[in-house]
């Protein structure tokens, strides 16, 4: 009857329901006030490749419309069952759903998270293969659109561990969340039971119980869960500042303590105590630093209890940072915790370390007071910081030999000598076969390692395997390395990105004798056969590349096909083709018409739109790393086997990576230099020479032509002003200029390494007009504690000498938001705005317009609309990069405006770091890559803006603006303004594309209607932006 009722409302039955089959999997989802995230969570579950599942969602009396969303999904998909309950918490909600679960397997999904599409099918298959009681998949954190690896994924999920026990792998307890695992339903009901209700962290004890009572469980390398970090800070785990939250954590840990003391070994218990000190209690320390005495006293007492429970073995499992913080908290040395946090923030997650009597310990820091009276155990690095890491780079085959290249190191321990190496192959039965191994230097190891104090390039090896002598079967490669008196060994469970052997589908063959592949549990694996058989090869493109060579000014691709090299932004010009050799220039014509080196980016090799793959012999040499005069070139393959070329700045190989950069920065801090009559300028991350630094450069060239003008650039593609000297950022030459120049200016912070000399004046100009929340207000909105905010303020003020602001009102905002007391504030207006003021002495607006539009191919009689949206946090793809906000329908807008209009699209600086550009839309020109936005401002007749500070600059021209704000409330919910948006947007506000087109339809009327508002706007915000700000800045610099 129920099924018939469902059919009447149009919901299709899935195959298992039509057949009356039991679902393979029950998905339990508690729901409470997550309407913003709930559809994505449900879609990710219902879109799984495993179709035979049921979803039991329990609404916990949500007040934001969640129940309506659930009912809609229930009506549309028969696999969804919705329950409701009075508000009782996640524990009772899960218990109620589990009681009704019909699936053979059981999993939990939180209603603000998502699941990768194939995760459930993969986990069911692996559980059927292993027969274990449950499996635990790897997790990645999800913030906006950016995925972040969890800290414990490095050790817990480094490789597959199938059919293990807690005694065999107690580190599994580092991963204790409920939602990345799949259980046999019978095991859950018989051995685990209910969640506790009315308490936070209710999942910890049930997950620990499962580990303790399982006969066997599986730990998977495969990512099976996307764990969201909520921007609105409303999740249970984000309420740690509350005393009740701390009390709940303590109560749950005491319950776990009793469980383990009763049912687990001393060894397992020690590992768990280490986990409490590493994971469970440290997040509360930052809240104690600014919390009431009741909170501090409770946390200090808790730390004393757990440090008393911790054996030496337990302490050795805790990172140096958390041991230090834990002991300081137990001793109630709260001020010294802040000192320690500042130091650890500067040095990174892993402190500088060395080997002492076979143990890796942190370097002594005698000048740091917080180390006083701490036990020796605090200095010993834990396995989380310091463990064997074997990395597979490439595998090359001949008919009788396999050569494997990679590196083997002890994480955090610098390789400063050639290590003693051993290598062998081991079969699943334990049979061992020794193989040849020799050390090699691999600078690319420093790129992979990301260790500031531990270069790895001397940790490279090359293993040779005689395939004829190797018995048939499966063989896993093991490597042992000994240096600095420390021996480490393991398998190659880490893979170099863009290596052919990095992909689980397999890579290479040798005349049918062997297949090299990467195994999730054992790393690099050889499957050897001696009976004649057809060689296995991966599916390849009809377009194959047999080689890539880097010349002084060219790049050559060897292929029988007529290939091209490029990406959506840049195509490399073909300059010669001789037989199978295609030679491309490393220079191209930029959007401005300049001839420059191709920019840092990843480029593909294609023929007729088909991506090229690497020929088998060539694939065995990849990845390769080439150092050139104009670029560095890394050659590899994607997971789809397509050849990929990564172009970067031509920094010397040993200066690339975290350790090389740290070495140069340390040398810069103490560099002995003669002061130079020079200016060191840079903008953002060196991609463009723009903003106030460009105006200062122009002023210096005009007033002080004898001053050398150095520009820090990302690579040789950056266009620098005439007469200026470009220097690669993070090069030795740049650091020397940064140390010697008498004048330094940047529009973002350099970082903790910046060291101002007595002979220097440093002007921080920032970028954009201060409007959106910043400093203390911004950090507080992101949930930072007072202690973390204080450290952030300290870091900012430590770098700044003098800051430049456009008005006294802005100066007050900076004083308030950064607690400025000693920092000088120069109220002079922004030099970058000088060229926008009508009648200024620097540029002729009509000449700039003619030059820009001429270059873009836009007739001068067209009405030019500049559309310049800011970026959205929710569209962030990685640090300092975001997808373009595309709510404005550019095609519709262009058609509505007609042929006498042209739209110039200018993406935000963060959008410039993504490759997507708008092409193929009539009368729309993407100018995101135009280096100087001021030139676009002068070229356009009207602007469509939103919340960007560009509106403050644009207003100086007196030209009209339209504000496209379809997400006004959402945007300012994410980032509050310093002062109300109303009154700072002098033009019509539009919510739809049609509204924008209507507002632009009569430009003279628009100009007339808002001329007075723009004038008033300029009077308030732009009084000092009068066309002579550059002169005032140079006057200030010259007077110092």
XYZ file of C-alpha atoms in Angstrom, residues 382-681:
300
model
C 56.273 12.190 17.591
C 55.426 9.816 14.737
C 52.968 12.438 13.522
C 55.902 14.769 12.915
C 58.680 12.308 12.210
C 58.066 9.015 10.419
C 59.271 7.120 7.373
C 58.072 8.544 4.088
C 58.745 6.609 0.925
C 57.801 8.450 -2.240
C 57.412 6.921 -5.678
C 58.392 9.220 -8.529
C 58.788 7.138 -11.686
C 59.239 3.610 -13.000
C 60.918 2.806 -16.322
C 60.871 -0.580 -18.044
C 63.033 -2.404 -20.563
C 62.317 -5.988 -21.644
C 64.339 -7.378 -18.741
C 64.649 -4.571 -16.205
C 62.568 -2.168 -14.144
C 64.139 0.998 -12.736
C 62.270 2.741 -9.934
C 63.142 6.267 -8.790
C 61.937 7.989 -5.650
C 63.086 9.089 -2.235
C 63.003 7.661 1.261
C 63.375 9.948 4.276
C 62.578 10.353 7.927
C 60.094 13.198 7.934
C 61.413 16.347 9.659
C 65.005 15.076 9.659
C 67.156 16.917 7.137
C 69.148 14.733 4.745
C 72.563 16.408 4.823
C 74.640 13.378 3.908
C 74.352 10.516 1.441
C 72.304 7.895 3.300
C 72.983 4.176 3.548
C 70.291 2.470 1.499
C 68.787 -0.989 1.338
C 65.991 -2.152 -0.948
C 64.142 -5.397 -1.441
C 60.979 -6.821 -2.915
C 58.622 -8.745 -0.667
C 55.773 -11.039 -1.659
C 52.475 -11.268 0.263
C 53.737 -14.537 1.770
C 56.863 -12.841 3.140
C 59.349 -14.104 0.548
C 62.107 -11.538 0.079
C 64.249 -10.689 -2.955
C 67.114 -8.209 -2.656
C 67.457 -5.599 -5.416
C 70.126 -3.126 -6.460
C 69.811 0.400 -5.072
C 71.971 3.502 -5.368
C 71.585 7.041 -4.002
C 70.729 9.901 -6.339
C 70.104 13.594 -5.699
C 66.556 14.665 -6.542
C 65.853 18.405 -6.043
C 62.145 17.757 -6.683
C 61.990 15.966 -3.323
C 62.136 19.375 -1.657
C 59.015 20.438 -3.561
C 57.101 17.446 -2.287
C 58.330 17.514 1.302
C 57.115 20.995 2.308
C 59.469 20.886 5.293
C 61.009 24.281 6.041
C 63.980 22.889 7.976
C 64.470 19.513 6.300
C 65.788 19.366 2.725
C 65.219 15.935 1.202
C 67.067 16.142 -2.123
C 69.897 13.866 -0.934
C 67.335 11.245 0.080
C 66.765 10.089 -3.496
C 67.329 6.537 -4.687
C 67.252 4.484 -7.861
C 66.305 0.817 -7.621
C 67.052 -1.688 -10.392
C 65.047 -4.894 -10.665
C 66.162 -7.824 -12.854
C 62.810 -9.053 -14.165
C 64.279 -12.267 -15.563
C 65.569 -13.278 -12.144
C 62.397 -12.397 -10.248
C 59.942 -15.268 -9.647
C 56.410 -14.863 -10.953
C 53.971 -13.290 -8.521
C 53.175 -10.037 -6.754
C 56.042 -8.075 -5.215
C 56.000 -4.931 -3.083
C 59.036 -2.647 -2.981
C 60.566 -1.835 0.419
C 63.321 0.696 1.074
C 65.391 1.322 4.198
C 67.441 4.457 4.751
C 69.942 5.320 7.464
C 71.370 8.796 8.054
C 72.238 10.880 11.086
C 72.253 7.612 13.036
C 68.534 6.980 12.444
C 67.236 4.009 10.458
C 63.787 4.034 8.839
C 62.130 1.625 6.476
C 58.849 1.114 4.698
C 57.052 0.843 1.387
C 56.496 3.577 -1.182
C 52.978 4.526 -0.141
C 53.324 8.158 -1.242
C 53.178 9.159 -4.889
C 54.614 12.103 -6.760
C 51.804 14.109 -8.298
C 51.630 13.911 -12.098
C 53.753 10.764 -12.188
C 52.396 7.971 -14.430
C 52.841 5.612 -11.484
C 50.771 7.885 -9.254
C 47.529 6.568 -10.654
C 45.891 3.471 -9.255
C 44.920 2.213 -12.731
C 48.504 1.091 -13.361
C 51.224 2.352 -15.627
C 53.791 0.415 -17.553
C 54.579 -2.991 -19.015
C 57.728 -4.756 -20.131
C 57.113 -7.229 -22.929
C 54.414 -8.960 -20.940
C 56.773 -9.824 -18.066
C 55.707 -7.271 -15.465
C 53.182 -4.602 -14.702
C 54.111 -1.777 -12.389
C 51.258 -0.304 -10.407
C 50.535 1.596 -7.236
C 48.734 -0.414 -4.568
C 46.728 1.441 -1.931
C 47.999 -0.856 0.813
C 51.590 -1.481 -0.199
C 52.652 1.296 -2.549
C 54.696 0.431 -5.631
C 53.946 -3.137 -6.692
C 55.228 -5.392 -9.468
C 53.042 -8.129 -10.902
C 55.455 -10.522 -12.635
C 54.549 -13.238 -15.147
C 56.880 -15.335 -17.261
C 54.399 -17.125 -19.498
C 53.994 -15.387 -22.873
C 51.026 -13.090 -22.835
C 49.839 -10.008 -24.564
C 51.392 -6.985 -22.850
C 48.990 -4.902 -20.801
C 49.052 -1.196 -21.421
C 46.800 1.568 -20.191
C 44.263 2.991 -22.577
C 45.947 5.799 -24.484
C 45.058 8.631 -26.782
C 45.720 8.281 -30.512
C 48.031 11.261 -29.960
C 51.268 10.251 -28.254
C 54.248 12.295 -27.086
C 57.695 10.687 -27.162
C 59.662 13.526 -25.595
C 59.689 17.094 -24.314
C 62.786 19.300 -24.383
C 63.412 22.753 -22.904
C 65.635 25.127 -24.852
C 66.871 28.597 -24.038
C 63.823 30.320 -25.533
C 61.833 27.380 -26.851
C 60.046 24.202 -25.869
C 60.075 21.168 -28.184
C 57.513 18.358 -28.202
C 58.305 15.125 -30.050
C 55.188 13.578 -31.600
C 54.025 12.262 -34.967
C 50.800 14.260 -34.625
C 50.526 17.994 -35.293
C 50.341 19.064 -31.673
C 49.749 22.389 -29.979
C 50.638 23.515 -26.463
C 48.450 25.789 -24.373
C 45.626 26.323 -21.922
C 42.444 28.433 -21.978
C 44.514 31.605 -21.416
C 47.697 31.143 -23.454
C 48.694 29.246 -26.585
C 52.417 28.834 -27.224
C 53.336 29.973 -30.768
C 54.652 27.213 -33.042
C 57.901 28.439 -34.581
C 59.198 25.313 -36.343
C 58.228 21.784 -37.289
C 60.844 19.347 -38.515
C 59.534 15.812 -38.882
C 58.178 14.791 -35.478
C 59.777 17.731 -33.647
C 57.437 20.645 -32.851
C 59.220 23.710 -31.482
C 57.242 26.374 -29.628
C 58.360 29.810 -28.521
C 58.377 30.569 -24.806
C 57.324 34.110 -25.689
C 53.778 35.155 -26.514
C 51.887 38.344 -27.114
C 49.962 39.453 -24.031
C 46.545 41.057 -23.992
C 48.249 44.459 -23.969
C 50.383 43.621 -27.010
C 53.640 43.171 -25.099
C 55.966 40.304 -25.996
C 56.538 38.421 -22.753
C 57.537 34.993 -21.489
C 54.559 32.673 -21.038
C 53.187 32.883 -17.471
C 53.318 30.386 -14.649
C 50.567 27.882 -15.327
C 49.836 24.300 -16.348
C 49.707 23.671 -20.104
C 48.345 20.752 -22.077
C 49.492 19.081 -25.296
C 46.688 18.474 -27.802
C 46.071 17.636 -31.446
C 42.711 18.422 -32.962
C 41.264 18.947 -29.498
C 42.446 15.509 -28.294
C 44.789 15.422 -25.288
C 48.089 13.705 -25.921
C 49.311 10.847 -23.760
C 52.893 9.809 -23.086
C 54.350 6.994 -25.191
C 55.194 4.030 -22.945
C 58.939 4.524 -23.027
C 58.639 8.260 -22.406
C 56.125 7.677 -19.603
C 58.745 5.678 -17.730
C 60.953 8.765 -17.491
C 58.231 10.982 -16.015
C 57.931 13.208 -14.137
C 60.929 15.227 -15.283
C 62.107 18.609 -14.056
C 63.955 21.066 -16.307
C 65.682 24.284 -15.241
C 65.979 26.959 -17.923
C 66.930 30.577 -18.369
C 63.353 31.775 -18.886
C 61.244 29.112 -17.167
C 61.370 25.955 -15.156
C 59.427 23.132 -16.785
C 57.932 20.124 -14.994
C 56.614 17.380 -17.298
C 54.153 14.774 -16.059
C 50.826 13.120 -16.747
C 47.362 13.689 -15.316
C 45.192 10.936 -13.798
C 43.640 10.674 -17.284
C 47.149 9.942 -18.670
C 47.323 13.261 -20.560
C 50.729 14.926 -20.807
C 50.856 18.056 -18.665
C 53.513 20.774 -18.668
C 53.929 22.982 -15.607
C 55.717 26.264 -16.317
C 57.155 28.166 -13.351
C 59.698 30.870 -12.607
C 63.282 29.748 -13.342
C 64.463 29.575 -9.752
C 67.512 27.319 -9.189
C 66.434 23.738 -8.372
C 67.739 23.727 -4.798
C 65.952 26.978 -3.931
C 62.545 25.607 -4.880
C 60.380 24.199 -2.128
C 59.886 25.114 1.513
C 63.405 24.314 2.686
C 65.092 26.263 -0.105
C 62.854 29.269 0.469
C 63.483 29.123 4.209
C 67.259 28.972 3.656
C 67.167 32.097 1.484
C 64.913 33.931 3.922
C 67.113 33.076 6.874
C 70.116 34.402 4.940
C 68.150 37.561 4.089
C 67.355 38.242 7.745
C 71.039 38.465 8.660
C 72.394 39.663 5.308
C 75.090 42.333 5.574
C 74.389 44.873 2.815
C 75.386 48.357 1.812
C 72.343 50.664 1.605
C 71.422 51.284 -2.029
C 69.714 54.300 -3.523
C 66.906 52.074 -4.717
C 63.237 51.233 -4.255
C 61.990 47.650 -3.856
C 58.370 47.438 -5.015
